[in-house]
Short mmCIF file of N, CA, C and O in Angstrom, two decimals:
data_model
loop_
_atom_site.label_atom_id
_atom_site.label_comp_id
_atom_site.label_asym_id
_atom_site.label_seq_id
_atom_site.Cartn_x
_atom_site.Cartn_y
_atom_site.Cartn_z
N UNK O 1 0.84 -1.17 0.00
CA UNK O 1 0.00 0.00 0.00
C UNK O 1 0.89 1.24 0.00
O UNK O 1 1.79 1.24 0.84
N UNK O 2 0.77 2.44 -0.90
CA UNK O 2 1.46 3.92 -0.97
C UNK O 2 0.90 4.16 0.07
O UNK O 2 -0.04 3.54 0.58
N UNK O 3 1.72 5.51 0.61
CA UNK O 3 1.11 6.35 1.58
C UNK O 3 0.65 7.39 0.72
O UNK O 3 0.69 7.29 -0.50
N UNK O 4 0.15 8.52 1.40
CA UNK O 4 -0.97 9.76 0.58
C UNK O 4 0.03 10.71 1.40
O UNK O 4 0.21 10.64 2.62
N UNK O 5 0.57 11.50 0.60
CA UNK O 5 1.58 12.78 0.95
C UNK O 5 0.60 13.69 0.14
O UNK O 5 -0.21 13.58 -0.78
N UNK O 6 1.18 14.82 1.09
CA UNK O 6 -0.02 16.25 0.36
C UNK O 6 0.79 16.97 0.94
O UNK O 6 1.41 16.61 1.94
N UNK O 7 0.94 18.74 0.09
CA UNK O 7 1.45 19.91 0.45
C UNK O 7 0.19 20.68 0.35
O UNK O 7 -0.80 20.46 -0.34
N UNK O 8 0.48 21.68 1.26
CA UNK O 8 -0.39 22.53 1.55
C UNK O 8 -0.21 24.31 1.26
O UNK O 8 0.44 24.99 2.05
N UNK O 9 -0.89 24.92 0.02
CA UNK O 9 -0.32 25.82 -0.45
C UNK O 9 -1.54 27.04 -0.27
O UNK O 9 -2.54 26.74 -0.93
N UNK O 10 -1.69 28.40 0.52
CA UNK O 10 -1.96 29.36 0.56
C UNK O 10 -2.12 30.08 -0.88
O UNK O 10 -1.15 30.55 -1.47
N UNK O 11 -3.58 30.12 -1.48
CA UNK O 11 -4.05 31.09 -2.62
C UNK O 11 -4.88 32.52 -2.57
O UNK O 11 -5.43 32.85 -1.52
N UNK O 12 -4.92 33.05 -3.31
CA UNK O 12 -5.68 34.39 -3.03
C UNK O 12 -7.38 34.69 -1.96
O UNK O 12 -7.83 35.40 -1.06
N UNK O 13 -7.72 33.67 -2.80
CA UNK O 13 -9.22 32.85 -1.47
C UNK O 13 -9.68 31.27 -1.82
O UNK O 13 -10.64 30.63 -2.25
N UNK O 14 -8.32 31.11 -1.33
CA UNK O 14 -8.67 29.35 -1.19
C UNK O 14 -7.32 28.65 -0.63
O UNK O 14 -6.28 29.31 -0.59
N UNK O 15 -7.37 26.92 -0.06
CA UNK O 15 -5.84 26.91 0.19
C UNK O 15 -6.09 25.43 -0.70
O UNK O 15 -7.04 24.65 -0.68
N UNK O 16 -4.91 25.42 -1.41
CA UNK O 16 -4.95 24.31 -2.18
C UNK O 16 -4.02 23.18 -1.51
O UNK O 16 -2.86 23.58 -1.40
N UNK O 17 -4.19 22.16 -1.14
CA UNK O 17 -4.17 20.80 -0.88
C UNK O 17 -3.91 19.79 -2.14
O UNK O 17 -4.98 19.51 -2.68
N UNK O 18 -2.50 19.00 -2.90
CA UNK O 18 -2.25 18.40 -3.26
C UNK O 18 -1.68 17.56 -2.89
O UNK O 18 -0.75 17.63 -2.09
N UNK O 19 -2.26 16.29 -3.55
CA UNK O 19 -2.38 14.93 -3.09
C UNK O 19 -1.98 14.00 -3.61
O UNK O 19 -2.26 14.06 -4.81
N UNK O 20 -1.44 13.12 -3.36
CA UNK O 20 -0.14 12.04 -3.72
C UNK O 20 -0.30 10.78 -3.51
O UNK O 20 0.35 10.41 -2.54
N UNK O 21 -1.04 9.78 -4.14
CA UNK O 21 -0.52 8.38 -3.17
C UNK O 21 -1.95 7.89 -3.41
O UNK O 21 -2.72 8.22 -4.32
N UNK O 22 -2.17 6.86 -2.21
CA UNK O 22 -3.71 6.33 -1.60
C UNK O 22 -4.00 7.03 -1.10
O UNK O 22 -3.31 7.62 -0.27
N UNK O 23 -5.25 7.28 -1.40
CA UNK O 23 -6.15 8.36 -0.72
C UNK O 23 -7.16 6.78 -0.46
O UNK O 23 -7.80 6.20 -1.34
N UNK O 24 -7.01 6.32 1.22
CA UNK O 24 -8.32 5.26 1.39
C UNK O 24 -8.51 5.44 3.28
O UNK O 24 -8.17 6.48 3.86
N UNK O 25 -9.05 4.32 3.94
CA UNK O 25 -9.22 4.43 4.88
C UNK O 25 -8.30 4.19 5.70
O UNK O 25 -8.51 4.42 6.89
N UNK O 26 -7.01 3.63 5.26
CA UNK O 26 -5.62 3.98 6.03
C UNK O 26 -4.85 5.27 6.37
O UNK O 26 -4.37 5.58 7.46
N UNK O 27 -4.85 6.17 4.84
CA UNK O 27 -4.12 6.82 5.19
C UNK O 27 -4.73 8.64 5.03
O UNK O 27 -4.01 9.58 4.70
N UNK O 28 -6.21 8.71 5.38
CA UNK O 28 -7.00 9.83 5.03
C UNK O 28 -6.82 10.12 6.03
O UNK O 28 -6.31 11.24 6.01
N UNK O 29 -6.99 9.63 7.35
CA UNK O 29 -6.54 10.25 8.78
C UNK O 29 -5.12 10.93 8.63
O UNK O 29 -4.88 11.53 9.67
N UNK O 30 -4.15 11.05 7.76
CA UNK O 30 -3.37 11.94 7.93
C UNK O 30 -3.85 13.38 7.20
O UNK O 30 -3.19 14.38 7.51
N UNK O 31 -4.86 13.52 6.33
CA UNK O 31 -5.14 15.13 6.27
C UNK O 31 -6.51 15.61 6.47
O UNK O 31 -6.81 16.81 6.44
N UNK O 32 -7.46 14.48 6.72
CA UNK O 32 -8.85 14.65 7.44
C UNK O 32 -8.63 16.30 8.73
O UNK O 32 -8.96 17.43 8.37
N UNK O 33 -8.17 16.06 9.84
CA UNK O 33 -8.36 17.23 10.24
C UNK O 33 -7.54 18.56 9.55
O UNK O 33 -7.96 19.71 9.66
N UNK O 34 -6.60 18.27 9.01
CA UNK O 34 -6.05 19.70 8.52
C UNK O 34 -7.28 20.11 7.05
O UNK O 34 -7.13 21.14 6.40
N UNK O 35 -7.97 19.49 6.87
CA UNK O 35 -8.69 19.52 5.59
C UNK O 35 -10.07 20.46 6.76
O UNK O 35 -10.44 21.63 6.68
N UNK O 36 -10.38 19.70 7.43
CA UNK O 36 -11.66 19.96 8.10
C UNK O 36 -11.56 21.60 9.12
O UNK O 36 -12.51 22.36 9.35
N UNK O 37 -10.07 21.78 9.61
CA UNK O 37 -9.68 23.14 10.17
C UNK O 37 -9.95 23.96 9.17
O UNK O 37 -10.75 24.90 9.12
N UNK O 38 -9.34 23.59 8.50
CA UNK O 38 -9.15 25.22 7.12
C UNK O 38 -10.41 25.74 6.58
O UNK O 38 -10.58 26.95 6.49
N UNK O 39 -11.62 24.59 6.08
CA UNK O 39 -12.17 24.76 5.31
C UNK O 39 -13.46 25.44 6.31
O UNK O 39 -14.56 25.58 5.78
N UNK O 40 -13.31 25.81 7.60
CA UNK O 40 -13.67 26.62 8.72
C UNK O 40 -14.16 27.62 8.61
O UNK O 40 -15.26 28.07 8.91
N UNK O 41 -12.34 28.38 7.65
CA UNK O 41 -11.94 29.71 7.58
C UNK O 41 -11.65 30.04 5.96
O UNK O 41 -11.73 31.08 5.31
N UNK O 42 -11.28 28.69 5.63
CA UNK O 42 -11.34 29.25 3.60
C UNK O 42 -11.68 28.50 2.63
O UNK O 42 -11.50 27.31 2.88
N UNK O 43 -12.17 28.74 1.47
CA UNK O 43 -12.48 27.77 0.70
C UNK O 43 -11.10 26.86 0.34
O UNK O 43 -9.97 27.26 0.60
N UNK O 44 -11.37 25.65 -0.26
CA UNK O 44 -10.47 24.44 -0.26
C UNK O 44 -10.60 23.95 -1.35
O UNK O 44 -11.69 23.98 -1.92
N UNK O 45 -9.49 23.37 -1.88
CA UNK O 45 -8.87 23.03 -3.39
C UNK O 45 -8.14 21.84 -3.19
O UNK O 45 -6.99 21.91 -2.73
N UNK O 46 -8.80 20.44 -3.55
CA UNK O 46 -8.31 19.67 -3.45
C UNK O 46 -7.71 19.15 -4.85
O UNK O 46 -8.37 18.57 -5.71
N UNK O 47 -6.75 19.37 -4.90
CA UNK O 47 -5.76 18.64 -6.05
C UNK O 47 -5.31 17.13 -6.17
O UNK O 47 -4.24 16.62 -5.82
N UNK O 48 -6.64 16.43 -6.87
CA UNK O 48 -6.43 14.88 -7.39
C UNK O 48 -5.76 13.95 -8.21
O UNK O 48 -5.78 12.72 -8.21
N UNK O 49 -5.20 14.69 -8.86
CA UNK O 49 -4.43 14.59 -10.12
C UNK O 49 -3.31 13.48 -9.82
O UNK O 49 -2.68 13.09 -10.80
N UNK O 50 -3.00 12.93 -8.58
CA UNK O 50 -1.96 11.91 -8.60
C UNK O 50 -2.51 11.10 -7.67
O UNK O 50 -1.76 10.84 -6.73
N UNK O 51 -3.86 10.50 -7.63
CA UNK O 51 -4.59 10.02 -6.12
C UNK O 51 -4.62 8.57 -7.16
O UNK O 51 -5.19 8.31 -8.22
N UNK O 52 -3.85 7.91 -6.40
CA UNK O 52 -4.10 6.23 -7.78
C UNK O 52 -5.05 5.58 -7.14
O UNK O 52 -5.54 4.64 -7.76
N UNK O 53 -5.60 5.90 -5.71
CA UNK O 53 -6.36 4.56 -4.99
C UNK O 53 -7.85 5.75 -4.62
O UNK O 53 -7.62 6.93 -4.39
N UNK O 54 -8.76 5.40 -4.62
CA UNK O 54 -9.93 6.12 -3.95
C UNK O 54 -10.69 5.50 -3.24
O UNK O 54 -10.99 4.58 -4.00
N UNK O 55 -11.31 5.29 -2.18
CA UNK O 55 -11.60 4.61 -1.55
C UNK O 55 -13.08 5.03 -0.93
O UNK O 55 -13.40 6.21 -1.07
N UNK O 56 -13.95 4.17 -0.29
CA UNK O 56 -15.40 4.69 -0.04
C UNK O 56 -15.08 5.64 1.36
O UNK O 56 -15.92 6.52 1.55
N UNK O 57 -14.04 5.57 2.29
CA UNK O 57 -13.66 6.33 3.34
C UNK O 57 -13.19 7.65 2.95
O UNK O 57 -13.21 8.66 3.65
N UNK O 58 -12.68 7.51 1.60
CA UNK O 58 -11.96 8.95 1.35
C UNK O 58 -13.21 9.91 0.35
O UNK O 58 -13.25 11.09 -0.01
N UNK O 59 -14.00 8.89 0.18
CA UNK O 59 -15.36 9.42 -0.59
C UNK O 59 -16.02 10.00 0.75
O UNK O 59 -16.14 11.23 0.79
N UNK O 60 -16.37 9.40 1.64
CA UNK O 60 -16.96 9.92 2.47
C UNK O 60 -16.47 11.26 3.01
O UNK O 60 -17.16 12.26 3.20
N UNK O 61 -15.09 11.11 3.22
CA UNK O 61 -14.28 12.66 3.74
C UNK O 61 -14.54 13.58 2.96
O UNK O 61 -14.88 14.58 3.59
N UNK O 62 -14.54 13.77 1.58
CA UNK O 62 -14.42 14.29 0.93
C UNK O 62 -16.18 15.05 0.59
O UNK O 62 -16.51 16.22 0.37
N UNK O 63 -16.86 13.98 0.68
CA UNK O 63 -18.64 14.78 1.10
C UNK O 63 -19.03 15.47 2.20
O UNK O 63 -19.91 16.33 2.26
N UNK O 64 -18.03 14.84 3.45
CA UNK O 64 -18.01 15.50 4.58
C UNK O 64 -17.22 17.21 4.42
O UNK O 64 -17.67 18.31 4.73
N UNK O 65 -16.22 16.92 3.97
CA UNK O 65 -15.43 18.19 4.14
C UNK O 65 -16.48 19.21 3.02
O UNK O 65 -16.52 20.42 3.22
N UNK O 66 -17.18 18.67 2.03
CA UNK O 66 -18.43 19.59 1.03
C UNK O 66 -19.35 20.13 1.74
O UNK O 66 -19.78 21.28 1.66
N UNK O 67 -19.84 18.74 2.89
CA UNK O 67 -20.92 19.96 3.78
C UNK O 67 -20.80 20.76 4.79
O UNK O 67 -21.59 21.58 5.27
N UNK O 68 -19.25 20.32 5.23
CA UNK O 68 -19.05 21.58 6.49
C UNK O 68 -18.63 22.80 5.42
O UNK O 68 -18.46 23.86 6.02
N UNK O 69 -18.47 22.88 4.18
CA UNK O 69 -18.09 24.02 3.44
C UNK O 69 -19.46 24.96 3.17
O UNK O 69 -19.59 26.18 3.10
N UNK O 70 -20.25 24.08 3.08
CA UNK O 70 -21.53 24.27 2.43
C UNK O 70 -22.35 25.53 4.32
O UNK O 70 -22.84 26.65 4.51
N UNK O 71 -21.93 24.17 5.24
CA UNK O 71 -22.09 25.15 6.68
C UNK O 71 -21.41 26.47 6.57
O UNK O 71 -21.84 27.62 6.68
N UNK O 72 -20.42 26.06 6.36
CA UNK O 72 -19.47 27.29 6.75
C UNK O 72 -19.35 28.53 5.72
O UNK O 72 -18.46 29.37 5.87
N UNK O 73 -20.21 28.61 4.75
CA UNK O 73 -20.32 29.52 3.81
C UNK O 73 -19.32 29.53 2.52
O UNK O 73 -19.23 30.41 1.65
N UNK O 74 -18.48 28.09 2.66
CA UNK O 74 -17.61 28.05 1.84
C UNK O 74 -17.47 27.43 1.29
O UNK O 74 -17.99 26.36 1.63
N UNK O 75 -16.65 27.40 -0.11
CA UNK O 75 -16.50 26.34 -1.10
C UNK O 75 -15.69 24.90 -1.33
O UNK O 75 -14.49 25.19 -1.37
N UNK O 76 -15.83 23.68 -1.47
CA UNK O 76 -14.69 22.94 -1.69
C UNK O 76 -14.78 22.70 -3.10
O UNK O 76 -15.83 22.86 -3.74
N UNK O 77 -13.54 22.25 -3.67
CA UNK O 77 -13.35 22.36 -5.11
C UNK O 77 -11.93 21.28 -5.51
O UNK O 77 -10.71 21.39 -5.46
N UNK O 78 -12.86 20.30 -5.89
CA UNK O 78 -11.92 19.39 -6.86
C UNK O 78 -11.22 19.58 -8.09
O UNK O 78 -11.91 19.84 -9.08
N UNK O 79 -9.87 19.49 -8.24
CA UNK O 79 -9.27 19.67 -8.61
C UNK O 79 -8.62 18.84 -9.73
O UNK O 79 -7.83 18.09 -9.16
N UNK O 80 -8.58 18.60 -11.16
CA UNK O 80 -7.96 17.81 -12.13
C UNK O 80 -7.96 16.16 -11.64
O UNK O 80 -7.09 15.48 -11.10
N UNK O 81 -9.00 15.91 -11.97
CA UNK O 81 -9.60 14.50 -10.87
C UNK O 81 -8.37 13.28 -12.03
O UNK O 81 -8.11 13.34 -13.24
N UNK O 82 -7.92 12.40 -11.03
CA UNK O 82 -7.45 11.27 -11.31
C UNK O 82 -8.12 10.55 -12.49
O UNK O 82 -9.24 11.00 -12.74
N UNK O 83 -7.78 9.71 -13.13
CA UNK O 83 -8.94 8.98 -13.64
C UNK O 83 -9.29 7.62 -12.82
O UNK O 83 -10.10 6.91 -13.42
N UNK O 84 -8.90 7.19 -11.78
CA UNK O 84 -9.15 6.23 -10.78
C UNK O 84 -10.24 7.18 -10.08
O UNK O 84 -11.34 6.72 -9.77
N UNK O 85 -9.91 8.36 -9.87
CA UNK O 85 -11.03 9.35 -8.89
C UNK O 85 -12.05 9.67 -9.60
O UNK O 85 -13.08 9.95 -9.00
N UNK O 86 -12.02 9.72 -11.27
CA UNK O 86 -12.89 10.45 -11.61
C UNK O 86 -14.08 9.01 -11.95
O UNK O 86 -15.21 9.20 -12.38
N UNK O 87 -13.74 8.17 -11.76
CA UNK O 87 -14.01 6.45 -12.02
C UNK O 87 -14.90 6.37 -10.73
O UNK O 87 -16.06 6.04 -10.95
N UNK O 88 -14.63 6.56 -9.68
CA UNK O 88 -14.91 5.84 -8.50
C UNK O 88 -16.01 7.38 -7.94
O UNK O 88 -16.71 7.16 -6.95
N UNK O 89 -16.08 8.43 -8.40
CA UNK O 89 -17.15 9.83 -7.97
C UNK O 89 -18.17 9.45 -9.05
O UNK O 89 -19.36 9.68 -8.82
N UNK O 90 -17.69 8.69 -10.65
CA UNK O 90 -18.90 8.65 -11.34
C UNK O 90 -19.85 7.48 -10.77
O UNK O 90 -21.08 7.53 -10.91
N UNK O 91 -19.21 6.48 -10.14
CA UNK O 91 -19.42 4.83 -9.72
C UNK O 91 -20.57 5.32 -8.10
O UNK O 91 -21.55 4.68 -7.71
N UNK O 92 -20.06 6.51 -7.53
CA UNK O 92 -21.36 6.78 -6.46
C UNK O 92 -22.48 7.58 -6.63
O UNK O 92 -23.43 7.50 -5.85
N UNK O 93 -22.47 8.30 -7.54
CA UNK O 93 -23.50 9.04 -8.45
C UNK O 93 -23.60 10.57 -8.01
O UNK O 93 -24.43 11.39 -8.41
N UNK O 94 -22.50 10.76 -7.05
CA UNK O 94 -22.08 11.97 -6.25
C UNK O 94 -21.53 12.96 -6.87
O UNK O 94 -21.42 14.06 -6.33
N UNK O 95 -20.89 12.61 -8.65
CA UNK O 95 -20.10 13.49 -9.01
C UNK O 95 -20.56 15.09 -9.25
O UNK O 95 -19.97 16.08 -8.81
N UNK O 96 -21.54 15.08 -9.93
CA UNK O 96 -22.37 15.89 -9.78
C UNK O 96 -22.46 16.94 -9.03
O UNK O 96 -22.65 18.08 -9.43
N UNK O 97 -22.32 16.53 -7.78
CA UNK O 97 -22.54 17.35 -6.46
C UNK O 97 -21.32 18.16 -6.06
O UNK O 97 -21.25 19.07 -5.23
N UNK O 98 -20.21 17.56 -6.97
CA UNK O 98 -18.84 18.50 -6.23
C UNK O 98 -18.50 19.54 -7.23
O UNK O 98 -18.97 19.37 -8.36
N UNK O 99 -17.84 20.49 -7.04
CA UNK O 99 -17.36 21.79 -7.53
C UNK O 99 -16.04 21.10 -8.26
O UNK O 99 -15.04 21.03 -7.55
N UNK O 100 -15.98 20.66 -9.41
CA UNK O 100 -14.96 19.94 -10.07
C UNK O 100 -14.53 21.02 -11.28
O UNK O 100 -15.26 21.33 -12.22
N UNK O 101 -13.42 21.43 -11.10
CA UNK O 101 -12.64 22.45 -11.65
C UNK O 101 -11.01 22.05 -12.15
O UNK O 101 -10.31 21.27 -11.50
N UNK O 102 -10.49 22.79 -13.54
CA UNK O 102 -9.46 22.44 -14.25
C UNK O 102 -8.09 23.91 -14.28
O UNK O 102 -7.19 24.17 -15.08
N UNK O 103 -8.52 24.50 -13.10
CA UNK O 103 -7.53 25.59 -13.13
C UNK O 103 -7.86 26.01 -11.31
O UNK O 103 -9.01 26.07 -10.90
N UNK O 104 -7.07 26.18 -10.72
CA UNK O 104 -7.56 27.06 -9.48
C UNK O 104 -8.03 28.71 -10.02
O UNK O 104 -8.69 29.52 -9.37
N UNK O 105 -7.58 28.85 -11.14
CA UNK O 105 -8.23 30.32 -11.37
C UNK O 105 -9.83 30.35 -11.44
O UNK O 105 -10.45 31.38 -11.74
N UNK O 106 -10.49 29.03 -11.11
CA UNK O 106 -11.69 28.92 -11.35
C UNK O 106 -12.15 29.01 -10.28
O UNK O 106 -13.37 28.94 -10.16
N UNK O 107 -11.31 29.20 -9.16
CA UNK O 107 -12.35 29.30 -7.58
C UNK O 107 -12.84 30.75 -7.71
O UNK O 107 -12.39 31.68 -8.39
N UNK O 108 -14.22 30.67 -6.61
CA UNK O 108 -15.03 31.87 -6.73
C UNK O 108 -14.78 32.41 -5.82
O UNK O 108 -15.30 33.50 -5.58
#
């Protein structure tokens, strides 16, 4: 199993979060709360583009971290989806529902 490495990068109004590895129920507990702090105080940009594993735990985080955005007056926004990610969001019928974007110049 990869581990899921992510950097965490400060944007004009959003913080972008890129992501590396398995994204599943092993290793989402390493950015679950830094994902869930921020998106508090700013909209959030998750960058998928190298996520080879997706998992129904990291699906779930990832709806979770949409509706505390949705609470919190703010946006989350997927980012250049994997094609394992973009496979496994069409496979729950959820895709739909996320802010799926091909530039961060596209956050609002």
């Amino acid at each position: 199993m990869e581990q899921l490495t992510y950097t965490k990068k400060d944007g004009s109004d959003y913080v972008l979060f890129t992501l590396s590895g398995d994204f599943n129920a092993y290793t989402a507990q390493s950015i679950q709360n830094e994902i869930f702090t921020t998106i508090e105080k700013s909209n959030v940009v998750l960058d998928l583009a190298n996520v080879n594993v997706l998992d129904s735990s990291a699906v779930g985080l990832i709806m979770a971290a949409h509706n505390d955005a949705e609470e919190n007056k703010k946006k989350l926004y997927l980012l250049s989806l994997s094609n394992e990610v973009d496979r496994k969001l069409l496979a729950t019928g959820f895709k739909e529902l996320f802010n799926i974007i091909t530039s961060v110049t596209e956050v609002k």
